[in-house]
Coordinates of C-alpha atoms in Angstrom, one line a residue:
M1 CA 169.0 166.8 64.8
T2 CA 172.3 166.3 62.3
R3 CA 171.4 166.7 58.4
F4 CA 174.0 165.4 56.2
R5 CA 175.1 167.7 53.3
R6 CA 177.5 168.3 50.5
E7 CA 180.4 170.1 51.8
G8 CA 179.5 173.6 50.1
A9 CA 176.2 172.8 49.4
P10 CA 173.4 175.4 50.3
R11 CA 171.4 174.2 53.4
R12 CA 167.5 172.9 52.6
D13 CA 164.9 174.4 54.0
R14 CA 163.6 171.3 55.1
G15 CA 165.1 168.1 57.4
Q16 CA 165.2 164.5 59.2
L17 CA 165.0 164.5 62.8
L18 CA 166.3 162.0 64.3
L19 CA 165.3 159.6 66.6
A20 CA 168.2 159.5 68.6
G21 CA 167.5 156.9 71.0
S22 CA 164.2 155.6 73.4
V23 CA 162.5 158.6 75.1
A24 CA 163.4 159.4 78.6
V25 CA 163.3 162.8 79.2
A26 CA 159.8 162.6 81.0
V27 CA 158.7 166.2 81.4
V28 CA 160.0 168.2 78.6
F29 CA 160.7 166.6 75.6
I30 CA 158.3 163.2 74.0
G31 CA 159.1 161.9 71.2
L32 CA 155.8 161.8 68.2
V33 CA 155.9 158.8 65.6
V34 CA 154.4 159.4 63.1
V35 CA 154.5 156.6 60.7
L36 CA 153.4 157.8 56.8
N37 CA 153.5 155.0 53.6
A38 CA 157.2 155.7 53.7
G39 CA 158.5 154.6 56.7
L40 CA 159.4 156.0 60.2
Y41 CA 160.1 158.9 60.9
T42 CA 160.0 161.0 64.8
A43 CA 160.0 164.5 65.8
N44 CA 160.9 165.7 68.7
V45 CA 158.2 167.9 70.5
S46 CA 157.9 169.7 73.6
P47 CA 154.8 169.9 75.7
R48 CA 154.3 171.5 79.0
A49 CA 153.4 167.9 81.2
G50 CA 151.0 169.4 82.6
V51 CA 149.3 172.5 82.2
D52 CA 148.6 173.8 85.4
S53 CA 147.9 177.8 84.9
A54 CA 147.2 179.5 82.0
G55 CA 150.9 180.1 81.5
D56 CA 151.7 176.7 81.3
A57 CA 148.4 176.7 78.5
G58 CA 149.9 179.5 76.8
T59 CA 153.3 177.1 75.6
A60 CA 151.5 173.9 75.8
I61 CA 149.8 176.3 72.2
D62 CA 152.6 177.3 71.4
S63 CA 154.2 173.8 71.5
A64 CA 151.0 172.4 69.7
R65 CA 151.4 175.3 67.0
R66 CA 154.9 174.1 65.9
D67 CA 154.4 171.6 65.8
V68 CA 150.6 170.9 63.3
G69 CA 153.3 173.2 61.2
T70 CA 155.5 170.1 61.4
L71 CA 152.9 167.3 61.0
V72 CA 151.6 170.0 57.9
V73 CA 155.1 169.1 55.8
A74 CA 155.7 165.4 57.5
S75 CA 152.3 164.4 56.4
S76 CA 153.2 166.1 52.2
Y77 CA 153.4 163.8 49.7
R78 CA 156.0 166.5 47.4
V79 CA 156.7 170.4 47.3
V80 CA 157.3 171.6 44.4
D81 CA 158.7 174.6 42.9
G82 CA 157.8 175.9 47.7
R83 CA 154.3 174.5 47.2
T84 CA 153.0 171.7 48.4
Y85 CA 150.8 168.4 47.6
L86 CA 149.2 167.0 51.3
H87 CA 146.0 165.1 50.6
P88 CA 143.8 166.4 54.4
S89 CA 143.4 162.9 54.8
R90 CA 146.4 161.7 56.1
L91 CA 147.4 164.9 58.2
A92 CA 144.5 164.1 59.6
D93 CA 145.9 160.5 60.8
N94 CA 149.0 162.6 61.7
L95 CA 146.9 164.7 64.1
T96 CA 145.3 161.9 65.6
A97 CA 148.7 160.2 66.0
Y98 CA 150.5 163.3 67.8
E99 CA 147.2 163.4 69.8
E100 CA 147.7 160.0 71.0
Y101 CA 151.5 160.3 72.3
Y102 CA 151.3 164.2 73.7
G103 CA 148.2 163.4 74.8
A104 CA 149.6 160.3 76.9
A105 CA 152.7 162.8 78.1
V106 CA 149.6 165.2 80.4
A107 CA 148.0 161.8 81.2
S108 CA 150.6 160.2 83.0
T109 CA 151.0 163.6 84.7
G110 CA 147.1 163.1 86.2
N111 CA 147.1 167.1 85.6
G112 CA 144.7 166.7 82.3
A113 CA 144.2 166.1 78.8
V114 CA 144.8 167.0 75.5
T115 CA 142.6 167.0 72.0
V116 CA 144.2 167.2 68.6
S117 CA 142.0 167.8 65.4
L118 CA 141.8 169.0 62.5
N119 CA 138.9 171.6 61.7
G120 CA 140.6 172.5 57.7
T121 CA 142.2 172.9 55.4
T122 CA 142.2 175.8 52.8
T123 CA 144.2 174.6 48.8
G124 CA 145.6 176.5 46.5
S125 CA 145.2 176.6 42.8
H126 CA 147.7 173.7 41.8
S127 CA 147.1 169.8 41.4
L128 CA 149.2 166.5 41.1
V129 CA 148.2 164.1 39.7
A130 CA 150.5 160.9 38.6
Q131 CA 150.2 156.9 38.3
T132 CA 152.2 155.0 40.4
D133 CA 151.9 151.1 38.8
R134 CA 154.6 150.0 37.1
S135 CA 152.1 147.0 35.1
R136 CA 148.9 149.5 34.5
A137 CA 147.0 151.3 30.9
F138 CA 147.8 154.4 31.2
T139 CA 143.9 153.9 31.0
S140 CA 141.5 156.2 33.1
P141 CA 141.0 155.4 37.3
G142 CA 137.3 153.4 35.7
G143 CA 139.4 151.9 32.4
A144 CA 138.6 154.2 29.5
E145 CA 141.2 153.7 26.8
N146 CA 140.4 157.6 26.0
W147 CA 139.8 160.4 28.3
T148 CA 140.9 163.9 29.4
V149 CA 142.9 163.8 32.8
V150 CA 143.0 167.5 32.4
S151 CA 140.9 170.2 31.0
D152 CA 141.6 173.3 31.0
A153 CA 145.3 173.8 32.3
G154 CA 147.2 177.0 31.6
E155 CA 150.9 175.1 32.3
L156 CA 152.1 171.8 32.6
T157 CA 155.4 171.1 34.5
E158 CA 157.2 168.0 36.1
F159 CA 155.5 166.2 33.7
N160 CA 157.5 162.9 32.9
V161 CA 156.0 159.2 31.7
T162 CA 158.1 156.4 31.9
V163 CA 156.4 153.3 29.7
L164 CA 157.4 149.4 30.6
R165 CA 155.3 147.9 27.9
F166 CA 155.3 150.4 24.9
P167 CA 152.1 148.6 22.0
V168 CA 152.8 145.9 19.7
H169 CA 152.1 148.2 15.8
R170 CA 150.4 146.3 13.8
A171 CA 148.1 146.3 10.8
Q172 CA 145.7 148.4 12.3
N173 CA 148.7 151.1 14.3
A174 CA 148.4 150.3 17.2
T175 CA 149.3 153.4 18.9
A176 CA 148.9 155.3 23.0
R177 CA 149.2 158.6 22.4
V178 CA 149.4 161.5 25.2
V179 CA 147.7 164.5 23.6
V180 CA 147.9 167.9 25.2
D181 CA 145.4 170.2 23.5
D182 CA 144.0 173.9 23.2
G183 CA 141.4 173.3 20.5
T184 CA 142.9 174.7 18.2
D185 CA 147.0 173.4 16.8
R186 CA 147.4 170.3 19.6
W187 CA 151.2 168.8 20.8
R188 CA 151.5 164.5 20.7
L189 CA 153.9 162.3 21.5
S190 CA 152.8 158.6 20.4
T191 CA 154.5 155.2 21.3
Y192 CA 155.3 152.1 20.0
W193 CA 157.1 148.0 19.5
D194 CA 157.4 147.7 15.9
N195 CA 157.1 143.5 15.8
P196 CA 159.1 142.9 12.9
R197 CA 161.5 145.2 13.4
N198 CA 162.4 144.5 16.9
E199 CA 162.3 148.6 17.2
A200 CA 160.6 150.7 19.6
R201 CA 159.6 154.4 19.3
V202 CA 159.2 157.0 20.5
L203 CA 156.9 159.8 18.1
V204 CA 156.9 163.4 19.1
E205 CA 154.8 165.0 17.0
E206 CA 154.4 169.4 17.3
P207 CA 151.9 171.7 16.3
D208 CA 154.5 173.5 13.2
G209 CA 154.6 169.9 11.9
T210 CA 158.1 170.3 13.6
V211 CA 159.3 165.9 14.1
T212 CA 161.4 164.1 16.5
D213 CA 161.3 160.6 15.9
C214 CA 163.4 158.5 18.5
V215 CA 163.8 154.8 16.9
F216 CA 165.7 152.5 19.3
P217 CA 166.1 148.5 19.2
Q218 CA 164.2 145.8 22.0
S219 CA 164.1 142.7 21.8
G220 CA 160.7 142.8 23.2
R221 CA 157.3 144.9 23.4
R222 CA 158.9 145.5 27.4
N223 CA 161.4 147.8 28.5
D224 CA 162.6 146.4 32.0
T225 CA 163.4 149.5 33.0
G226 CA 161.7 151.7 31.9
V227 CA 162.4 154.5 29.2
R228 CA 161.6 157.5 30.0
V229 CA 160.5 160.4 28.4
D230 CA 160.4 164.7 29.7
I231 CA 157.7 166.0 28.2
S232 CA 157.6 169.7 30.4
G233 CA 162.0 169.8 29.8
G234 CA 161.5 168.4 26.4
E235 CA 164.0 164.7 26.2
I236 CA 163.4 161.3 25.7
H237 CA 165.5 158.6 28.0
A238 CA 166.6 156.4 24.8
P239 CA 169.0 155.3 23.2
C240 CA 167.9 157.3 19.7
A241 CA 169.2 156.2 16.1
D242 CA 170.2 159.3 15.7
G243 CA 169.8 161.5 18.5
D244 CA 166.9 162.7 17.9
D245 CA 165.8 163.1 21.6
S246 CA 164.7 166.5 22.3
F247 CA 161.7 168.4 22.2
R248 CA 159.7 171.5 22.3
P249 CA 157.9 171.3 25.5
P250 CA 153.7 172.0 25.4
D251 CA 154.2 174.8 26.9
E252 CA 156.5 176.7 24.2
T253 CA 153.9 175.1 22.1
L254 CA 150.2 175.8 22.9
S255 CA 148.8 179.5 23.1
G256 CA 145.8 179.0 25.0
D257 CA 144.6 176.7 27.9
Y258 CA 144.5 173.0 27.2
D259 CA 143.2 169.7 27.5
V260 CA 145.9 166.6 28.9
R261 CA 144.3 163.8 26.7
F262 CA 145.0 159.8 27.2
V263 CA 144.5 157.8 23.6
H264 CA 144.6 154.4 22.7
D265 CA 144.2 153.4 19.3
G266 CA 144.4 149.9 18.4
P267 CA 142.4 146.4 18.6
G268 CA 142.5 146.0 22.2
A269 CA 143.9 145.7 25.8
T270 CA 146.4 143.7 24.8
D271 CA 148.5 146.1 22.8
R272 CA 147.7 149.2 26.1
M273 CA 151.4 150.8 26.8
T274 CA 151.1 150.2 30.9
G275 CA 153.8 152.6 32.6
T276 CA 153.9 155.5 35.3
Y277 CA 153.6 159.1 34.9
G278 CA 153.0 162.5 36.8
F279 CA 153.0 165.8 36.3
V280 CA 151.7 169.2 38.2
T281 CA 148.9 171.6 36.4
D282 CA 146.5 173.8 37.5
G283 CA 144.2 172.4 35.4
D284 CA 140.8 170.5 36.9
P285 CA 142.1 167.3 36.6
H286 CA 139.6 164.0 36.3
A287 CA 136.5 164.1 38.6
G288 CA 137.3 159.8 38.3
F289 CA 140.5 160.0 40.7
A290 CA 141.6 158.2 44.0
G291 CA 141.3 160.5 47.3
D292 CA 144.4 159.3 48.3
V293 CA 147.8 159.0 46.6
G294 CA 148.3 155.2 45.9
P295 CA 149.5 153.2 42.9
A296 CA 146.3 154.2 40.8
P297 CA 146.2 157.6 39.1
F298 CA 145.7 160.0 41.5
V299 CA 145.7 163.6 42.7
V300 CA 146.8 165.5 45.2
P301 CA 145.8 169.2 46.2
E302 CA 148.1 171.8 47.1
L303 CA 148.5 172.6 50.8
E304 CA 147.5 176.0 51.8
S305 CA 146.8 175.9 55.2
A306 CA 145.9 173.9 57.7
T307 CA 143.6 174.3 61.0
A308 CA 143.5 172.5 64.1
D309 CA 141.5 172.2 67.0
V310 CA 143.3 172.0 70.2
A311 CA 142.0 171.9 73.7
F312 CA 143.9 171.3 77.2
Y313 CA 142.2 170.2 80.7
S314 CA 143.1 170.3 84.1
A315 CA 141.6 170.7 87.2
S316 CA 143.1 173.8 87.5
V317 CA 142.3 175.3 84.5
D318 CA 140.2 174.5 80.7
A319 CA 141.7 176.4 77.5
E320 CA 140.6 176.1 73.9
T321 CA 142.3 177.2 70.6
T322 CA 142.5 176.9 66.8
V323 CA 146.2 176.7 65.5
T324 CA 146.4 177.8 61.4
V325 CA 149.4 177.1 60.2
T326 CA 151.5 177.2 56.8
P327 CA 153.7 174.6 55.0
N328 CA 156.0 177.4 56.3
D329 CA 155.8 177.2 60.0
G330 CA 156.7 173.8 61.3
L331 CA 160.2 172.7 62.1
P332 CA 161.8 170.5 58.9
F333 CA 160.8 167.6 58.0
A334 CA 162.4 165.6 54.6
L335 CA 160.7 161.7 54.1
A336 CA 163.3 159.5 54.2
S337 CA 162.8 158.2 50.9
P338 CA 161.2 160.6 48.3
P339 CA 157.9 159.2 47.2
T340 CA 159.5 160.4 43.2
E341 CA 157.5 156.9 40.9
G342 CA 155.1 158.6 38.7
F343 CA 155.7 161.8 39.1
D344 CA 159.8 162.7 39.6
T345 CA 159.7 159.6 37.8
V346 CA 162.6 157.2 37.7
P347 CA 163.1 154.1 35.8
G348 CA 163.5 151.3 37.8
T349 CA 163.2 151.4 41.4
A350 CA 159.6 151.9 41.7
P351 CA 158.4 150.3 45.7
D352 CA 155.7 148.4 44.5
S353 CA 157.7 146.5 41.9
G354 CA 158.7 143.8 44.0
G355 CA 157.1 139.8 45.0
L356 CA 158.0 138.5 48.3
A357 CA 155.6 137.5 51.0
G358 CA 154.5 140.2 53.0
G359 CA 156.9 142.9 51.5
T360 CA 156.2 145.7 50.1
G361 CA 159.5 146.0 47.5
L362 CA 162.3 148.3 46.9
V363 CA 162.6 151.4 48.3
A364 CA 163.3 154.4 45.9
G365 CA 166.5 156.6 46.8
G366 CA 169.0 155.9 50.1
M367 CA 172.5 154.7 50.9
T368 CA 173.5 152.4 53.8
F369 CA 176.9 152.7 55.0
A370 CA 177.9 151.2 59.4
T371 CA 179.1 154.8 61.9
G372 CA 183.0 154.4 62.8
A373 CA 184.5 150.7 63.8
G374 CA 180.9 149.3 61.8
D375 CA 179.3 149.3 64.8
R376 CA 176.4 150.7 63.8
V377 CA 174.1 150.6 60.2
A378 CA 173.0 154.1 59.1
T379 CA 171.0 155.1 56.5
L380 CA 171.1 158.3 54.6
A381 CA 168.0 159.4 52.5
E382 CA 167.3 160.5 49.3
N383 CA 167.9 164.6 50.3
G384 CA 171.5 163.2 52.1
Q385 CA 169.2 163.5 55.6
A386 CA 170.1 161.1 57.9
A387 CA 167.3 158.5 57.7
A388 CA 168.0 156.6 60.6
T389 CA 170.9 154.4 62.3
Y390 CA 169.7 151.0 64.2
N391 CA 171.9 148.9 67.6
A392 CA 173.3 146.4 64.3
T393 CA 177.4 146.1 65.9
G394 CA 180.3 144.6 64.7
V395 CA 178.5 145.5 60.7
V396 CA 180.9 144.5 57.9
A397 CA 179.5 144.7 55.0
V398 CA 176.5 146.9 53.9
G399 CA 173.9 146.2 51.3
S400 CA 172.9 149.0 48.0
Q401 CA 169.5 149.5 48.3
R402 CA 166.7 149.0 50.9
A403 CA 163.4 147.0 50.8
D404 CA 160.5 146.7 52.9
F405 CA 160.2 142.7 53.3
D406 CA 158.5 142.0 56.4
G407 CA 155.4 144.0 55.0
D408 CA 155.6 146.7 58.2
G409 CA 155.7 149.6 56.6
Y410 CA 159.4 150.2 57.8
P411 CA 162.2 150.3 55.4
D412 CA 164.7 147.9 56.0
A413 CA 168.6 147.9 55.8
A414 CA 170.7 145.0 54.7
F415 CA 174.2 144.5 56.3
V416 CA 176.8 141.5 56.8
D417 CA 177.9 141.3 60.6
G418 CA 181.7 139.6 61.6
A419 CA 179.7 136.1 62.0
G420 CA 178.6 135.8 57.7
R421 CA 175.4 136.4 58.4
L422 CA 173.3 139.0 55.7
S423 CA 170.5 140.5 57.9
V424 CA 167.7 142.7 57.9
V425 CA 166.7 145.3 60.6
D426 CA 164.1 148.8 60.7
G427 CA 162.7 150.8 62.7
N428 CA 159.5 148.4 63.8
D429 CA 162.2 146.0 64.0
A430 CA 163.4 144.1 68.1
G431 CA 166.8 143.3 66.9
P432 CA 168.1 142.2 63.1
R433 CA 165.9 139.9 61.3
T434 CA 169.3 137.1 59.6
L435 CA 168.4 135.6 55.8
A436 CA 171.3 133.5 55.6
S437 CA 174.4 132.9 56.4
G438 CA 177.8 132.3 54.8
A439 CA 177.8 135.3 53.4
A440 CA 181.7 137.2 52.6
D441 CA 182.3 140.6 54.5
R442 CA 182.1 141.9 51.0
R443 CA 180.0 144.4 49.1
F444 CA 175.7 143.0 47.9
V445 CA 173.0 143.6 46.8
V446 CA 168.7 144.1 47.0
T447 CA 167.5 144.0 43.8
D448 CA 164.7 143.6 42.4
W449 CA 166.1 142.1 38.9
G450 CA 164.9 138.6 37.6
G451 CA 160.8 140.2 38.3
S452 CA 161.6 138.9 42.2
L453 CA 162.5 141.4 45.5
S454 CA 166.5 139.6 46.3
V455 CA 169.6 139.5 47.8
Y456 CA 172.3 138.2 45.4
Y457 CA 176.0 138.4 48.0
T458 CA 178.7 136.3 47.7
T459 CA 180.4 134.3 49.8
S460 CA 184.6 133.6 50.2
S461 CA 184.8 131.1 48.2
G462 CA 183.3 133.4 44.8
Q463 CA 180.8 131.5 45.1
L464 CA 177.2 133.8 43.8
R465 CA 174.2 133.7 45.6
R466 CA 170.5 134.7 45.7
A467 CA 168.3 134.9 48.9
A468 CA 165.4 135.4 50.4
P469 CA 162.7 136.1 53.3
G470 CA 161.5 132.5 54.1
E471 CA 163.5 130.8 51.3
P472 CA 166.5 128.7 50.5
S473 CA 169.5 130.7 49.4
T474 CA 170.2 129.3 45.8
V475 CA 173.9 129.5 43.8
V476 CA 173.8 131.7 41.2
P477 CA 175.9 128.9 38.0
G478 CA 178.4 130.1 35.8
V479 CA 179.7 133.7 38.2
D480 CA 183.2 133.8 40.0
A481 CA 182.8 136.9 42.0
S482 CA 183.5 138.6 45.4
A483 CA 180.7 140.7 45.3
V484 CA 177.4 142.9 43.2
A485 CA 177.9 146.0 41.7
G486 CA 173.6 145.9 41.3
A487 CA 171.6 145.8 38.0
G488 CA 171.1 148.7 35.4
D489 CA 171.4 149.0 32.0
V490 CA 174.6 148.9 31.2
D491 CA 175.0 147.4 27.5
G492 CA 172.2 150.0 26.4
D493 CA 169.9 146.7 25.5
G494 CA 166.5 148.3 27.3
A495 CA 167.5 145.4 30.2
E496 CA 169.1 145.3 33.2
E497 CA 172.2 143.8 33.9
L498 CA 173.6 142.0 37.2
V499 CA 177.1 143.7 37.3
Y500 CA 179.7 142.0 39.6
V501 CA 183.3 141.9 40.5
D502 CA 184.8 138.8 38.8
D503 CA 186.7 136.7 41.6
S504 CA 189.7 135.4 39.6
A505 CA 190.5 138.4 38.0
G506 CA 189.4 141.1 39.7
A507 CA 187.2 142.5 36.0
V508 CA 184.1 144.5 36.7
R509 CA 181.5 141.6 34.6
Y510 CA 177.2 141.3 34.7
L511 CA 175.4 139.0 34.1
E512 CA 172.5 139.0 31.6
L513 CA 168.3 136.9 32.1
D514 CA 169.7 134.3 30.3
G515 CA 172.7 133.3 32.3
S516 CA 175.5 134.2 29.9
V517 CA 178.2 136.7 31.2
S518 CA 179.8 139.6 29.6
D519 CA 183.9 139.9 28.3
G520 CA 185.6 140.8 31.7
G521 CA 186.0 145.1 32.1
P522 CA 187.8 147.0 33.7
S523 CA 190.4 145.7 36.5
V524 CA 188.7 147.1 40.3
A525 CA 191.7 147.7 43.0
G526 CA 189.8 145.7 46.0
P527 CA 187.8 143.5 46.1
D528 CA 184.5 145.2 46.8
A529 CA 185.9 148.9 45.0
V530 CA 182.1 149.5 43.4
G531 CA 179.0 151.1 43.0
R532 CA 175.2 150.6 41.6
P533 CA 175.0 151.4 37.7
F534 CA 173.4 154.7 37.4
D535 CA 172.6 157.1 34.4
A536 CA 175.6 160.0 35.1
D537 CA 175.4 161.1 32.0
G538 CA 171.8 161.0 31.1
D539 CA 172.7 159.0 27.2
G540 CA 169.9 156.3 28.1
D541 CA 172.5 154.0 29.7
E542 CA 174.6 153.2 33.3
E543 CA 177.0 153.1 34.1
V544 CA 179.6 151.0 36.7
P545 CA 181.7 153.4 39.0
F546 CA 184.6 151.5 40.4
F547 CA 187.7 152.3 42.5
D548 CA 190.4 151.6 40.1
G549 CA 193.8 152.4 42.1
S550 CA 194.5 155.7 42.0
E551 CA 190.3 157.7 42.1
I552 CA 187.0 156.8 41.1
A553 CA 186.2 156.6 37.6
L554 CA 182.8 155.1 35.3
Y555 CA 182.4 152.2 33.3
D556 CA 179.9 151.3 30.6
E557 CA 180.6 149.3 27.0
D558 CA 181.9 152.7 25.6
G559 CA 185.0 152.2 28.0
V560 CA 186.1 154.5 30.9
D561 CA 186.2 158.2 32.4
S562 CA 188.5 158.9 35.7
L563 CA 187.0 160.9 38.5
G564 CA 190.4 162.8 38.7
S565 CA 189.2 164.4 41.5
T566 CA 188.9 161.9 44.1
A567 CA 193.1 160.9 43.8
G568 CA 194.4 160.2 46.6
E569 CA 190.7 160.6 48.7
A570 CA 189.5 157.6 47.1
T571 CA 189.7 154.0 48.9
A572 CA 189.4 150.5 47.6
T573 CA 186.1 150.0 49.3
S574 CA 182.2 149.8 48.0
L575 CA 180.9 153.1 46.7
G576 CA 177.7 154.6 46.5
V577 CA 175.5 156.8 44.9
L578 CA 173.4 159.2 45.5
D579 CA 171.6 162.3 45.0
L580 CA 172.7 164.4 48.0
D581 CA 171.7 168.0 46.5
L582 CA 169.0 167.3 44.7
D583 CA 170.1 168.7 41.8
S584 CA 167.8 165.8 39.7
D585 CA 171.8 164.2 39.6
E586 CA 173.3 161.6 41.5
E587 CA 177.2 162.1 43.3
V588 CA 179.1 159.1 43.8
V589 CA 179.7 158.6 47.6
Y590 CA 182.8 157.5 48.8
V591 CA 184.5 156.4 52.8
D592 CA 188.5 158.1 52.7
A593 CA 191.5 157.1 53.9
D594 CA 190.3 159.3 57.4
G595 CA 187.3 156.7 57.3
E596 CA 184.9 160.1 56.4
L597 CA 182.3 159.9 54.2
R598 CA 183.2 162.5 50.9
A599 CA 181.2 162.2 47.4
V600 CA 182.1 163.8 44.1
D601 CA 179.9 165.5 41.4
V602 CA 180.2 163.8 38.8
A603 CA 179.4 166.8 36.1
D604 CA 181.8 168.4 37.3
D605 CA 184.1 166.3 38.4
A606 CA 184.5 168.1 42.0
A607 CA 185.2 166.0 45.4
S608 CA 183.4 167.5 49.2
A609 CA 183.0 166.5 52.6
V610 CA 179.5 164.5 53.1
V611 CA 179.3 167.4 56.6
D612 CA 176.4 167.4 59.4
D613 CA 174.5 170.7 60.3
D614 CA 177.4 172.0 62.2
G615 CA 179.9 171.5 59.2
D616 CA 181.6 168.2 60.9
P617 CA 183.1 165.1 58.9
V618 CA 180.8 162.2 58.6
A619 CA 182.6 159.6 60.0
A620 CA 181.3 156.2 58.1
D621 CA 183.5 152.3 58.9
G622 CA 186.3 152.3 55.6
G623 CA 186.0 147.8 56.4
A624 CA 182.5 147.7 54.3
G625 CA 182.5 151.6 52.7
V626 CA 179.3 152.8 51.8
A627 CA 176.2 150.9 49.4

């Protein structure tokens, strides 16, 4: 098992288990493959190849008990404050897949059969409620505009709302609201767009009359990156004109059990607020929620334990038992791409935001790099765990972000090889699939910037090109670029720009959706020594990490901030951005002069090695860098 973390960071209870190769140890180990909607997961299980005695049966049952516990963790949607949220149907499906693999191993020896099935689950007092469809209004599952999401709640945590479209404020006073009401006092969040003033507004009204009024410029009712309001944390993530971006959460202002309602005051459906939301509560969720995870409003119950029926049959012995496990009984099993949208809502990373035929869009989180000497493509998950490695030799450049291009449920990693082929590959492919040729050995990006999922890459002559499966590669006019950093709102106008390195001047620039190009920013020491934009300081605007020749720095419209701890360590190659330690702040990851991964914590300006579970540094190809 290999897990990556920043040196000195705590080892986490949940880790991704790697499929190190084909299933080769026939008698002792088989590879269990579990397909969830976030990708491919693998774990080693240790069944006996035959059950010929009571001792064999006991060993097999012990193995099954551990493996069922592992599957409970693998099937979970999210773990929050030590509680696991899981749909029983998902666990049942994965137990069926487990039975097939386990049974095949035993049957191949001619020594019997295995059956495994879910007997039942015990749920806890909490539920996770979410909506992940970025284009959906905040209406009920049945379409009602005014409805109670949760009733009789005494606890409301991790409540995040991301608004992608604001209702238009007219004479009818169209406003969308989140209301938390205990029957006596009322806490209210209101949003709308003021057309004449070209402004968006987020208004929080507390029961004692305290008002937080965040007003910021916005050229239209849509905000493609999303405006996030952390209701539990009391913070509006937007460029508020007067810096009025903090408030007291509902839990601090209400005294009794309360209801959470979504309310729409306005003339009709055309003025609805759309976006994502999610929270954890001990209240009673609306009865019409979907029964499984999906883009529409859904609820996921807290799981306390699961019980499975396990049986082994052979000519020599029959063994039947019931296995009861809790989420803490299995091997660690981290999601390769944590499903944060609508829960810990992250603007601009929803996996349903793509538009390619057959594809399912961007996969949130994750980072791509090439192993030593560029012999393989590797990916890191949001929590720093190794997600997968692929046999894609001769890698000279890697792409930021990942996406499921072919709709097979597996996220693709993108790379360029020594022949200039830009290709994608996932764990379900026999080999890489080429999207374009003639690509430079420079950083590129997979993004839905502009409204459709695409790959933006450069050529050796400085062209910026766009490619997508099933479409011819096209030139983006008016731009000379050596590398593409990524998409993000760098200038604080509420819309994402495509950030790149100017091919002639070597400076950071960005392209607006209308085709205009910014003035030159700081110079980059290397043709692709940049990383994707991210909000490094929590001000709602995104900064671009780059290497200035001596250290890594962060650039936005307000200037440049240097990260001195990287001096003498960072090199002139592509940079990655990833939350390695799950502290909700992303680190900048780079390849040092020794060809090993390092990460710098931006808040503390502290750099450290990225190491595996044995404390050994992780080798990476300095030419390809990370993305």
